[in-house]
mmCIF file of C-alpha atoms in Angstrom:
data_model
loop_
_atom_site.group_PDB
_atom_site.id
_atom_site.type_symbol
_atom_site.label_atom_id
_atom_site.label_comp_id
_atom_site.label_asym_id
_atom_site.label_seq_id
_atom_site.Cartn_x
_atom_site.Cartn_y
_atom_site.Cartn_z
ATOM 1 C CA MET A 1070 17.448 -155.517 -50.236
ATOM 2 C CA THR A 1071 19.942 -156.543 -48.663
ATOM 3 C CA ALA A 1072 23.519 -156.727 -50.464
ATOM 4 C CA ASN A 1073 26.481 -159.066 -49.262
ATOM 5 C CA ILE A 1074 29.603 -157.689 -47.929
ATOM 6 C CA LEU A 1075 32.080 -158.030 -50.230
ATOM 7 C CA PRO A 1076 36.167 -157.401 -49.326
ATOM 8 C CA TYR A 1077 36.621 -156.242 -52.935
ATOM 9 C CA PRO A 1078 34.828 -153.006 -54.496
ATOM 10 C CA LEU A 1079 32.569 -154.085 -57.109
ATOM 11 C CA PHE A 1080 32.610 -152.635 -61.139
ATOM 12 C CA ASP A 1081 29.289 -153.586 -62.879
ATOM 13 C CA ALA A 1082 30.336 -154.246 -66.336
ATOM 14 C CA ASP A 1083 25.974 -154.825 -67.457
ATOM 15 C CA ASN A 1084 23.481 -151.898 -65.999
ATOM 16 C CA HIS A 1085 21.212 -149.977 -68.169
ATOM 17 C CA LEU A 1086 18.767 -147.416 -68.479
ATOM 18 C CA TYR A 1087 15.091 -147.190 -69.359
ATOM 19 C CA GLU A 1088 15.425 -143.966 -71.709
ATOM 20 C CA THR A 1089 12.180 -141.724 -71.740
ATOM 21 C CA GLU A 1090 9.605 -140.992 -74.410
ATOM 22 C CA GLU A 1091 12.395 -137.617 -75.846
ATOM 23 C CA SER A 1092 14.920 -140.186 -75.516
ATOM 24 C CA LEU A 1093 14.935 -140.521 -79.166
ATOM 25 C CA THR A 1094 13.538 -137.485 -80.411
ATOM 26 C CA LYS A 1095 14.355 -134.415 -78.594
ATOM 27 C CA TYR A 1096 17.574 -133.299 -80.437
ATOM 28 C CA LEU A 1097 16.545 -135.641 -83.794
ATOM 29 C CA PRO A 1098 16.420 -132.033 -86.605
ATOM 30 C CA ASP A 1099 13.206 -131.441 -88.101
ATOM 31 C CA ARG A 1100 13.026 -133.171 -91.391
ATOM 32 C CA TYR A 1101 13.334 -136.366 -89.360
ATOM 33 C CA LYS A 1102 10.664 -135.957 -86.656
ATOM 34 C CA LYS A 1103 8.312 -138.278 -88.013
ATOM 35 C CA ALA A 1104 10.575 -142.007 -88.409
ATOM 36 C CA ILE A 1105 10.264 -141.669 -84.071
ATOM 37 C CA GLN A 1106 6.740 -141.685 -83.080
ATOM 38 C CA TYR A 1107 4.842 -142.324 -80.053
ATOM 39 C CA VAL A 1108 0.936 -143.872 -81.298
ATOM 40 C CA GLN A 1109 -1.699 -145.761 -79.383
ATOM 41 C CA VAL A 1110 -2.571 -149.050 -79.907
ATOM 42 C CA ASN A 1111 -5.638 -150.356 -78.048
ATOM 43 C CA GLY A 1112 -4.329 -148.015 -75.116
ATOM 44 C CA ARG A 1113 -1.432 -148.757 -74.790
ATOM 45 C CA THR A 1114 1.678 -147.038 -76.112
ATOM 46 C CA LYS A 1115 3.404 -148.968 -78.708
ATOM 47 C CA ILE A 1116 6.476 -147.401 -80.743
ATOM 48 C CA ALA A 1117 6.391 -146.123 -84.613
ATOM 49 C CA VAL A 1118 9.620 -146.317 -86.430
ATOM 50 C CA ARG A 1119 9.556 -145.026 -90.082
ATOM 51 C CA GLY A 1120 5.234 -145.556 -89.757
ATOM 52 C CA HIS A 1121 5.595 -149.072 -88.822
ATOM 53 C CA ILE A 1122 5.127 -150.037 -85.131
ATOM 54 C CA SER A 1123 7.337 -152.146 -83.776
ATOM 55 C CA GLU A 1124 6.955 -154.642 -81.112
ATOM 56 C CA TYR A 1125 10.545 -155.348 -80.437
ATOM 57 C CA ILE A 1126 9.720 -153.150 -77.104
ATOM 58 C CA PRO A 1127 6.796 -153.731 -75.443
ATOM 59 C CA ASN A 1128 6.441 -151.314 -74.220
ATOM 60 C CA PRO A 1129 8.434 -148.208 -74.522
ATOM 61 C CA THR A 1130 7.390 -145.399 -71.521
ATOM 62 C CA PHE A 1131 9.281 -147.989 -69.711
ATOM 63 C CA GLU A 1132 6.395 -146.936 -67.111
ATOM 64 C CA VAL A 1133 5.711 -150.257 -65.793
ATOM 65 C CA VAL A 1134 8.495 -152.829 -66.164
ATOM 66 C CA ALA A 1135 9.388 -156.097 -65.268
ATOM 67 C CA ARG A 1136 11.106 -157.232 -62.551
ATOM 68 C CA PRO A 1137 15.024 -156.910 -61.264
ATOM 69 C CA GLY A 1138 15.658 -160.815 -61.714
ATOM 70 C CA ALA A 1139 12.139 -161.912 -62.999
ATOM 71 C CA MET A 1140 14.272 -164.680 -64.925
ATOM 72 C CA GLU A 1141 16.796 -165.954 -62.776
ATOM 73 C CA ASP A 1142 15.083 -169.229 -61.396
ATOM 74 C CA TYR A 1143 13.716 -169.669 -65.652
ATOM 75 C CA PHE A 1144 17.906 -169.300 -66.163
ATOM 76 C CA LYS A 1145 19.351 -171.330 -63.533
ATOM 77 C CA ASN A 1146 16.704 -174.187 -63.093
ATOM 78 C CA GLY A 1147 15.198 -173.946 -66.607
ATOM 79 C CA ASN A 1148 11.232 -173.961 -67.676
ATOM 80 C CA PRO A 1149 9.825 -177.984 -67.169
ATOM 81 C CA GLU A 1150 6.562 -176.909 -67.061
ATOM 82 C CA GLY A 1151 6.411 -175.321 -69.835
ATOM 83 C CA LYS A 1152 5.166 -171.810 -68.288
ATOM 84 C CA SER A 1153 4.808 -168.871 -70.302
ATOM 85 C CA LYS A 1154 7.262 -166.020 -70.370
ATOM 86 C CA ARG A 1155 4.537 -163.513 -69.209
ATOM 87 C CA GLU A 1156 3.719 -166.177 -65.901
ATOM 88 C CA ILE A 1157 7.595 -166.160 -65.586
ATOM 89 C CA PHE A 1158 8.245 -162.525 -65.733
ATOM 90 C CA GLY A 1159 5.624 -162.554 -62.882
ATOM 91 C CA LYS A 1160 3.738 -159.306 -61.351
ATOM 92 C CA SER A 1161 5.460 -156.315 -63.344
ATOM 93 C CA MET A 1162 6.745 -152.817 -60.807
ATOM 94 C CA LYS A 1163 6.413 -148.910 -61.693
ATOM 95 C CA ALA A 1164 9.818 -147.875 -62.829
ATOM 96 C CA LEU A 1165 11.309 -146.630 -60.348
ATOM 97 C CA PRO A 1166 13.524 -142.908 -60.273
ATOM 98 C CA ALA A 1167 16.821 -144.948 -60.254
ATOM 99 C CA PHE A 1168 16.066 -146.816 -63.963
ATOM 100 C CA ARG A 1169 15.579 -143.064 -65.190
ATOM 101 C CA GLU A 1170 17.991 -140.452 -63.692
ATOM 102 C CA PRO A 1171 21.697 -140.914 -61.630
ATOM 103 C CA GLY A 1172 21.141 -139.190 -58.767
ATOM 104 C CA ALA A 1173 19.123 -142.060 -57.666
ATOM 105 C CA ARG A 1174 20.478 -144.259 -59.718
ATOM 106 C CA LEU A 1175 23.720 -143.878 -57.117
ATOM 107 C CA ALA A 1176 21.194 -144.416 -54.007
ATOM 108 C CA LEU A 1177 19.871 -147.729 -55.413
ATOM 109 C CA MET A 1178 23.952 -148.314 -56.554
ATOM 110 C CA ASP A 1179 24.659 -148.176 -52.727
ATOM 111 C CA GLU A 1180 21.881 -150.054 -50.772
ATOM 112 C CA LEU A 1181 23.103 -152.256 -53.219
ATOM 113 C CA GLY A 1182 26.843 -153.081 -52.251
ATOM 114 C CA VAL A 1183 28.004 -151.664 -56.333
ATOM 115 C CA ASP A 1184 30.387 -149.128 -56.303
ATOM 116 C CA ARG A 1185 30.675 -148.099 -59.733
ATOM 117 C CA SER A 1186 28.985 -149.387 -63.484
ATOM 118 C CA LEU A 1187 28.782 -149.337 -66.997
ATOM 119 C CA MET A 1188 24.824 -148.504 -67.754
ATOM 120 C CA PHE A 1189 23.925 -148.989 -71.841
ATOM 121 C CA PRO A 1190 20.293 -148.026 -73.104
ATOM 122 C CA THR A 1191 17.705 -150.250 -73.631
ATOM 123 C CA LEU A 1192 15.792 -149.255 -76.583
ATOM 124 C CA ALA A 1193 18.746 -147.281 -78.646
ATOM 125 C CA SER A 1194 18.793 -151.812 -79.076
ATOM 126 C CA LEU A 1195 16.166 -151.508 -81.373
ATOM 127 C CA VAL A 1196 17.400 -148.252 -83.364
ATOM 128 C CA GLU A 1197 19.858 -149.470 -86.717
ATOM 129 C CA GLU A 1198 18.042 -152.642 -88.001
ATOM 130 C CA ARG A 1199 14.808 -150.596 -88.115
ATOM 131 C CA MET A 1200 16.942 -148.253 -90.555
ATOM 132 C CA ARG A 1201 19.146 -150.359 -92.069
ATOM 133 C CA ASP A 1202 18.231 -148.623 -95.708
ATOM 134 C CA ASP A 1203 18.551 -145.132 -94.409
ATOM 135 C CA PRO A 1204 22.087 -144.902 -93.006
ATOM 136 C CA GLU A 1205 20.751 -140.971 -92.972
ATOM 137 C CA LEU A 1206 18.589 -141.412 -91.042
ATOM 138 C CA ILE A 1207 20.268 -143.632 -88.470
ATOM 139 C CA HIS A 1208 23.264 -141.452 -87.614
ATOM 140 C CA ALA A 1209 20.728 -139.275 -86.505
ATOM 141 C CA VAL A 1210 18.955 -140.252 -84.680
ATOM 142 C CA VAL A 1211 22.242 -141.832 -83.127
ATOM 143 C CA HIS A 1212 23.168 -138.049 -82.700
ATOM 144 C CA ALA A 1213 20.394 -137.617 -81.399
ATOM 145 C CA LEU A 1214 20.091 -139.828 -78.489
ATOM 146 C CA ASN A 1215 23.933 -138.898 -77.025
ATOM 147 C CA GLU A 1216 22.808 -135.950 -76.495
ATOM 148 C CA TRP A 1217 19.954 -136.645 -74.962
ATOM 149 C CA LEU A 1218 21.505 -139.279 -72.735
ATOM 150 C CA LEU A 1219 24.962 -137.515 -72.443
ATOM 151 C CA GLU A 1220 22.073 -134.819 -70.775
ATOM 152 C CA ALA A 1221 20.393 -136.470 -68.392
ATOM 153 C CA TRP A 1222 22.986 -139.232 -68.069
ATOM 154 C CA GLN A 1223 26.529 -137.532 -68.844
ATOM 155 C CA PHE A 1224 29.098 -140.199 -70.427
ATOM 156 C CA ASN A 1225 30.490 -139.968 -66.591
ATOM 157 C CA TYR A 1226 28.736 -139.519 -63.228
ATOM 158 C CA LYS A 1227 30.812 -138.793 -60.589
ATOM 159 C CA ASP A 1228 33.278 -140.686 -61.979
ATOM 160 C CA ARG A 1229 30.588 -143.971 -60.507
ATOM 161 C CA ILE A 1230 28.129 -144.080 -63.661
ATOM 162 C CA PHE A 1231 29.977 -144.077 -67.321
ATOM 163 C CA THR A 1232 27.341 -144.532 -69.835
ATOM 164 C CA THR A 1233 27.636 -146.319 -73.389
ATOM 165 C CA PRO A 1234 26.672 -144.073 -76.155
ATOM 166 C CA VAL A 1235 25.829 -145.688 -79.662
ATOM 167 C CA ILE A 1236 28.847 -145.495 -82.380
ATOM 168 C CA THR A 1237 26.808 -146.656 -85.822
ATOM 169 C CA LEU A 1238 28.919 -147.144 -88.354
ATOM 170 C CA PRO A 1239 27.370 -146.757 -92.269
ATOM 171 C CA ILE A 1240 29.582 -143.536 -92.065
ATOM 172 C CA LEU A 1241 32.668 -143.792 -92.209
ATOM 173 C CA ASP A 1242 33.113 -139.756 -91.291
ATOM 174 C CA LYS A 1243 30.248 -139.447 -89.396
ATOM 175 C CA ALA A 1244 31.022 -142.158 -87.042
ATOM 176 C CA ILE A 1245 34.148 -140.379 -86.089
ATOM 177 C CA GLU A 1246 32.399 -137.458 -85.592
ATOM 178 C CA GLU A 1247 30.715 -139.268 -82.984
ATOM 179 C CA LEU A 1248 33.289 -140.888 -81.568
ATOM 180 C CA ASP A 1249 35.491 -137.705 -81.041
ATOM 181 C CA TRP A 1250 32.098 -135.912 -79.967
ATOM 182 C CA VAL A 1251 31.468 -138.091 -77.343
ATOM 183 C CA VAL A 1252 34.888 -138.454 -76.037
ATOM 184 C CA GLU A 1253 35.421 -135.081 -76.212
ATOM 185 C CA HIS A 1254 32.332 -134.596 -73.359
ATOM 186 C CA GLY A 1255 33.628 -137.588 -70.901
ATOM 187 C CA ALA A 1256 32.593 -141.670 -72.380
ATOM 188 C CA LYS A 1257 35.282 -143.924 -71.430
ATOM 189 C CA ALA A 1258 33.729 -146.527 -73.404
ATOM 190 C CA ILE A 1259 31.129 -146.736 -76.622
ATOM 191 C CA LEU A 1260 28.405 -149.176 -77.487
ATOM 192 C CA VAL A 1261 29.337 -150.877 -81.143
ATOM 193 C CA ARG A 1262 26.287 -153.371 -82.314
ATOM 194 C CA PRO A 1263 27.748 -156.834 -83.248
ATOM 195 C CA ALA A 1264 26.439 -156.835 -86.336
ATOM 196 C CA PRO A 1265 27.262 -156.294 -89.882
ATOM 197 C CA VAL A 1266 27.234 -152.749 -90.607
ATOM 198 C CA PRO A 1267 24.390 -151.252 -92.595
ATOM 199 C CA GLY A 1268 25.710 -149.606 -96.188
ATOM 200 C CA PHE A 1269 24.325 -147.569 -99.274
ATOM 201 C CA GLN A 1270 25.560 -150.309 -100.956
ATOM 202 C CA GLY A 1271 24.162 -153.306 -98.724
ATOM 203 C CA PRO A 1272 25.867 -154.230 -95.191
ATOM 204 C CA ARG A 1273 28.887 -155.374 -94.953
ATOM 205 C CA SER A 1274 31.561 -156.056 -91.681
ATOM 206 C CA PHE A 1275 32.550 -152.883 -89.689
ATOM 207 C CA ALA A 1276 36.648 -155.852 -89.413
ATOM 208 C CA LEU A 1277 37.303 -155.114 -93.215
ATOM 209 C CA PRO A 1278 39.694 -152.656 -93.906
ATOM 210 C CA GLU A 1279 36.963 -149.329 -94.629
ATOM 211 C CA PHE A 1280 36.658 -149.079 -91.726
ATOM 212 C CA ASP A 1281 40.670 -149.256 -89.835
ATOM 213 C CA PRO A 1282 39.939 -144.559 -90.316
ATOM 214 C CA PHE A 1283 37.828 -145.526 -87.700
ATOM 215 C CA TRP A 1284 39.164 -148.228 -85.552
ATOM 216 C CA LYS A 1285 42.910 -146.098 -85.634
ATOM 217 C CA ARG A 1286 41.219 -143.559 -84.332
ATOM 218 C CA VAL A 1287 39.205 -145.978 -80.950
ATOM 219 C CA VAL A 1288 42.537 -146.875 -80.355
ATOM 220 C CA GLU A 1289 43.839 -142.999 -79.946
ATOM 221 C CA HIS A 1290 41.138 -142.452 -77.683
ATOM 222 C CA ASP A 1291 42.579 -145.795 -75.574
ATOM 223 C CA ILE A 1292 38.134 -145.926 -75.466
ATOM 224 C CA LEU A 1293 36.519 -149.339 -74.344
ATOM 225 C CA VAL A 1294 34.922 -150.810 -77.697
ATOM 226 C CA THR A 1295 31.587 -153.142 -76.112
ATOM 227 C CA MET A 1296 29.488 -155.332 -78.253
ATOM 228 C CA HIS A 1297 26.101 -155.838 -76.140
ATOM 229 C CA SER A 1298 23.785 -157.543 -76.677
ATOM 230 C CA SER A 1299 21.304 -156.350 -79.460
ATOM 231 C CA ASP A 1300 18.223 -156.693 -82.238
ATOM 232 C CA SER A 1301 21.375 -157.890 -85.070
ATOM 233 C CA GLY A 1302 18.507 -158.252 -87.160
ATOM 234 C CA TYR A 1303 19.250 -161.985 -87.916
ATOM 235 C CA SER A 1304 15.211 -162.566 -86.949
ATOM 236 C CA ARG A 1305 15.373 -162.671 -90.621
ATOM 237 C CA PHE A 1306 17.284 -165.633 -91.459
ATOM 238 C CA ASP A 1307 14.687 -167.254 -88.461
ATOM 239 C CA ALA A 1308 12.156 -165.931 -90.591
ATOM 240 C CA GLU A 1309 13.439 -167.447 -93.767
ATOM 241 C CA TRP A 1310 13.563 -170.529 -92.316
ATOM 242 C CA GLU A 1311 9.480 -170.477 -90.289
ATOM 243 C CA GLY A 1312 7.988 -168.854 -93.253
ATOM 244 C CA SER A 1313 6.635 -165.310 -91.783
ATOM 245 C CA LYS A 1314 7.734 -161.878 -91.509
ATOM 246 C CA THR A 1315 8.062 -161.394 -87.951
ATOM 247 C CA GLU A 1316 10.898 -158.958 -86.166
ATOM 248 C CA MET A 1317 12.529 -160.518 -82.685
ATOM 249 C CA LEU A 1318 10.247 -160.039 -80.534
ATOM 250 C CA PRO A 1319 12.371 -161.458 -77.524
ATOM 251 C CA PHE A 1320 9.462 -161.775 -75.522
ATOM 252 C CA GLN A 1321 8.079 -164.375 -77.174
ATOM 253 C CA THR A 1322 8.755 -168.395 -77.395
ATOM 254 C CA ASN A 1323 10.483 -169.234 -80.368
ATOM 255 C CA ALA A 1324 12.507 -172.315 -80.059
ATOM 256 C CA PHE A 1325 14.018 -172.359 -83.290
ATOM 257 C CA ARG A 1326 15.532 -168.897 -82.161
ATOM 258 C CA MET A 1327 17.155 -170.119 -79.362
ATOM 259 C CA VAL A 1328 18.812 -172.108 -80.730
ATOM 260 C CA ASN A 1329 20.643 -169.390 -82.711
ATOM 261 C CA GLU A 1330 20.329 -167.116 -79.655
ATOM 262 C CA TRP A 1331 23.854 -166.680 -79.518
ATOM 263 C CA ARG A 1332 25.104 -166.938 -83.732
ATOM 264 C CA PRO A 1333 25.397 -163.038 -83.663
ATOM 265 C CA VAL A 1334 27.898 -162.625 -81.376
ATOM 266 C CA GLN A 1335 29.425 -165.578 -82.697
ATOM 267 C CA ASP A 1336 30.230 -164.478 -85.748
ATOM 268 C CA THR A 1337 30.450 -160.920 -84.545
ATOM 269 C CA VAL A 1338 33.571 -162.066 -82.898
ATOM 270 C CA ALA A 1339 34.828 -164.392 -85.769
ATOM 271 C CA SER A 1340 34.259 -161.291 -87.745
ATOM 272 C CA TRP A 1341 37.152 -159.442 -86.317
ATOM 273 C CA VAL A 1342 39.838 -161.964 -86.829
ATOM 274 C CA CYS A 1343 38.512 -163.164 -89.993
ATOM 275 C CA HIS A 1344 38.447 -160.433 -91.314
ATOM 276 C CA GLY A 1345 41.687 -158.841 -89.337
ATOM 277 C CA ALA A 1346 40.863 -156.124 -87.322
ATOM 278 C CA LEU A 1347 42.610 -157.085 -84.438
ATOM 279 C CA PHE A 1348 45.645 -158.017 -86.486
ATOM 280 C CA ARG A 1349 45.320 -154.996 -87.793
ATOM 281 C CA PHE A 1350 44.857 -152.978 -84.386
ATOM 282 C CA PRO A 1351 46.259 -155.532 -81.683
ATOM 283 C CA GLU A 1352 45.794 -152.519 -79.774
ATOM 284 C CA LEU A 1353 41.594 -152.541 -79.606
ATOM 285 C CA LYS A 1354 40.020 -153.662 -76.145
ATOM 286 C CA ILE A 1355 36.994 -154.621 -76.762
ATOM 287 C CA ALA A 1356 34.115 -156.200 -74.371
ATOM 288 C CA VAL A 1357 31.257 -158.056 -74.971
ATOM 289 C CA ILE A 1358 28.456 -158.574 -73.154
ATOM 290 C CA GLU A 1359 24.480 -159.864 -72.019
ATOM 291 C CA SER A 1360 26.547 -162.944 -74.191
ATOM 292 C CA GLY A 1361 27.061 -165.079 -72.163
ATOM 293 C CA SER A 1362 30.482 -166.997 -72.679
ATOM 294 C CA GLY A 1363 28.925 -171.364 -74.434
ATOM 295 C CA TRP A 1364 29.286 -169.582 -78.053
ATOM 296 C CA LEU A 1365 33.002 -168.802 -77.619
ATOM 297 C CA LYS A 1366 34.162 -171.758 -77.007
ATOM 298 C CA PRO A 1367 33.019 -173.757 -80.585
ATOM 299 C CA LEU A 1368 34.067 -170.427 -81.696
ATOM 300 C CA LEU A 1369 37.727 -170.665 -81.097
ATOM 301 C CA GLU A 1370 37.783 -175.050 -81.553
ATOM 302 C CA THR A 1371 36.769 -174.370 -84.654
ATOM 303 C CA LEU A 1372 39.016 -171.086 -85.823
ATOM 304 C CA ALA A 1373 42.282 -173.215 -84.683
ATOM 305 C CA ASP A 1374 41.071 -175.124 -87.116
ATOM 306 C CA VAL A 1375 40.289 -173.368 -90.377
ATOM 307 C CA TYR A 1376 43.915 -171.228 -88.663
ATOM 308 C CA LYS A 1377 45.778 -174.990 -88.894
ATOM 309 C CA LYS A 1378 43.672 -175.014 -92.563
ATOM 310 C CA ALA A 1379 44.836 -171.959 -94.215
ATOM 311 C CA PRO A 1380 46.443 -169.526 -91.815
ATOM 312 C CA GLU A 1381 47.162 -167.394 -95.452
ATOM 313 C CA GLY A 1382 43.237 -166.222 -94.786
ATOM 314 C CA PHE A 1383 43.851 -165.090 -91.063
ATOM 315 C CA GLY A 1384 48.064 -162.982 -92.666
ATOM 316 C CA MET A 1385 49.692 -165.939 -90.948
ATOM 317 C CA GLN A 1386 48.367 -165.204 -87.731
ATOM 318 C CA ASP A 1387 46.748 -166.576 -84.323
ATOM 319 C CA PRO A 1388 43.023 -165.853 -84.572
ATOM 320 C CA VAL A 1389 42.445 -167.337 -80.959
ATOM 321 C CA ALA A 1390 45.618 -165.948 -79.279
ATOM 322 C CA ALA A 1391 44.451 -162.161 -81.106
ATOM 323 C CA ILE A 1392 41.005 -162.569 -79.335
ATOM 324 C CA LYS A 1393 42.395 -164.293 -75.656
ATOM 325 C CA LYS A 1394 44.467 -161.320 -76.039
ATOM 326 C CA SER A 1395 41.662 -157.932 -77.038
ATOM 327 C CA ILE A 1396 38.516 -160.071 -76.206
ATOM 328 C CA HIS A 1397 36.424 -159.709 -72.532
ATOM 329 C CA VAL A 1398 33.629 -161.508 -71.637
ATOM 330 C CA SER A 1399 31.110 -161.017 -68.784
ATOM 331 C CA PRO A 1400 29.364 -164.095 -68.412
ATOM 332 C CA PHE A 1401 26.119 -165.603 -67.673
ATOM 333 C CA TYR A 1402 25.987 -166.018 -63.802
ATOM 334 C CA GLU A 1403 24.609 -169.414 -64.154
ATOM 335 C CA GLU A 1404 27.267 -170.802 -66.256
ATOM 336 C CA GLY A 1405 30.235 -169.815 -63.686
ATOM 337 C CA VAL A 1406 33.244 -168.957 -64.982
ATOM 338 C CA THR A 1407 35.694 -172.100 -64.559
ATOM 339 C CA ASP A 1408 35.548 -173.141 -68.153
ATOM 340 C CA LEU A 1409 35.531 -169.673 -69.086
ATOM 341 C CA ILE A 1410 39.305 -168.368 -67.315
ATOM 342 C CA ASP A 1411 40.176 -171.880 -68.298
ATOM 343 C CA LEU A 1412 39.431 -170.792 -71.415
ATOM 344 C CA VAL A 1413 40.945 -166.815 -71.614
ATOM 345 C CA GLY A 1414 42.355 -166.325 -67.810
ATOM 346 C CA VAL A 1415 40.445 -164.181 -65.501
ATOM 347 C CA ASP A 1416 42.316 -161.175 -67.123
ATOM 348 C CA ARG A 1417 39.583 -161.246 -69.305
ATOM 349 C CA VAL A 1418 35.824 -162.322 -67.534
ATOM 350 C CA LEU A 1419 34.014 -158.805 -66.035
ATOM 351 C CA PHE A 1420 30.919 -159.079 -64.080
ATOM 352 C CA GLY A 1421 27.867 -158.410 -65.638
ATOM 353 C CA SER A 1422 24.660 -158.065 -62.933
ATOM 354 C CA ASP A 1423 22.384 -156.227 -66.293
ATOM 355 C CA TYR A 1424 20.411 -155.298 -63.284
ATOM 356 C CA PRO A 1425 17.255 -153.702 -63.550
ATOM 357 C CA HIS A 1426 16.640 -156.072 -66.595
ATOM 358 C CA PRO A 1427 14.504 -159.461 -65.739
ATOM 359 C CA GLU A 1428 16.838 -161.579 -67.429
ATOM 360 C CA GLY A 1429 19.654 -160.715 -65.237
ATOM 361 C CA LEU A 1430 19.973 -160.851 -61.065
ATOM 362 C CA ALA A 1431 17.728 -159.153 -58.899
ATOM 363 C CA GLU A 1432 21.151 -158.427 -56.039
ATOM 364 C CA PRO A 1433 24.319 -157.817 -57.620
ATOM 365 C CA THR A 1434 26.793 -158.765 -55.271
ATOM 366 C CA HIS A 1435 25.073 -162.403 -55.535
ATOM 367 C CA PHE A 1436 27.101 -163.166 -58.685
ATOM 368 C CA ALA A 1437 30.470 -162.857 -56.364
ATOM 369 C CA ASP A 1438 28.884 -166.411 -55.178
ATOM 370 C CA MET A 1439 30.594 -168.508 -58.821
ATOM 371 C CA LEU A 1440 33.860 -167.549 -57.385
ATOM 372 C CA THR A 1441 34.022 -168.243 -53.583
ATOM 373 C CA GLN A 1442 36.758 -171.316 -54.580
ATOM 374 C CA LEU A 1443 38.670 -168.265 -56.167
ATOM 375 C CA PRO A 1444 42.156 -166.403 -54.573
ATOM 376 C CA VAL A 1445 40.159 -163.254 -52.947
ATOM 377 C CA GLU A 1446 42.423 -161.303 -55.369
ATOM 378 C CA ASP A 1447 41.184 -163.309 -58.698
ATOM 379 C CA GLN A 1448 38.038 -162.460 -57.484
ATOM 380 C CA ALA A 1449 38.469 -158.846 -57.796
ATOM 381 C CA LYS A 1450 39.680 -158.182 -60.906
ATOM 382 C CA ILE A 1451 36.347 -160.181 -61.627
ATOM 383 C CA MET A 1452 34.336 -157.819 -59.945
ATOM 384 C CA GLY A 1453 35.812 -154.541 -60.627
ATOM 385 C CA GLY A 1454 39.073 -154.361 -61.240
ATOM 386 C CA ASN A 1455 39.263 -155.742 -64.920
ATOM 387 C CA LEU A 1456 36.714 -153.118 -66.214
ATOM 388 C CA ALA A 1457 38.305 -150.161 -64.445
ATOM 389 C CA ARG A 1458 41.791 -151.325 -66.040
ATOM 390 C CA LEU A 1459 39.736 -151.037 -69.025
ATOM 391 C CA LEU A 1460 38.614 -147.620 -68.959
ATOM 392 C CA GLY A 1461 41.536 -146.023 -66.993
ATOM 393 C CA VAL A 1462 39.522 -145.155 -64.045
#
């Protein structure tokens, strides 16, 4: 592979690692050991959460994975032939050492022309939704994952790979304790699920005053909050329309769920202002990753209309202005950046390749191809400068 030679450093806001089988279990307390198990089903390894086999991630060992960028053409040109997802993915590959550990990943990043990366876990996206009725268990599993992540990858590897430990919020004191622990161990960014927070008395928004002590602590640490596309639990609502009880299956075609695909992130960003956290903590730095940007314009238009009719619902503060101040967005390659820049300004746009996932780019530097009409200084901001500023590195 030959990377484009660009006149500025690349800081990729959306890279992924593939966890090993011990990532959720190695540091899990003994009393919870049976909560996460790997089982054999018809000769294939599956993950079972509290005895229930999940198909959310079809191959949780990640020994064999889809090729990076396998779906590039699909996202750019659509699927006029109606191919199945398996046909679109094409031939799979064995996971490279660079997908599993940071030393090899740095060598691959050099080959790809990527100077630094924000590195997200993959398997972690299934945890919270499948344990939402047991907050104590969620916190135990998330901390076990973070301990593994620190051991296997570190939170800051040679000032080039910045992993995003997960913070779950059901029990406020535990969330603050986890936040302090990851910051103490070098974290520059945290990952918070874009979804209502599970709790002993049911779910609720992370932006309600109940969570103010946590967000106050985030501001004190001056750490970036990332909200990456995940299983936000909305399959429950889709299932009610479809008369089914299936979990979210991301690799199967479902037209109704595709129509509603970005509703979780739209609701998540709306919650930041409708429930007031961005007004109470305007210093928060938030990055919305791997959710594209198409949802943003209709959301801002709706919020502007609601604010016009009911400013008291926002404490007489402009929700659109608050979002434009604090929220940063990584658009999909096929969307371009012009509309997003018009909405929020170039300083709020982040380059993310989703490498090495099949939905992302096989060559991360190709993201710059859609920026050629911008001044070089604006290209440099999008391709890494903005993220470097947010992380303070």
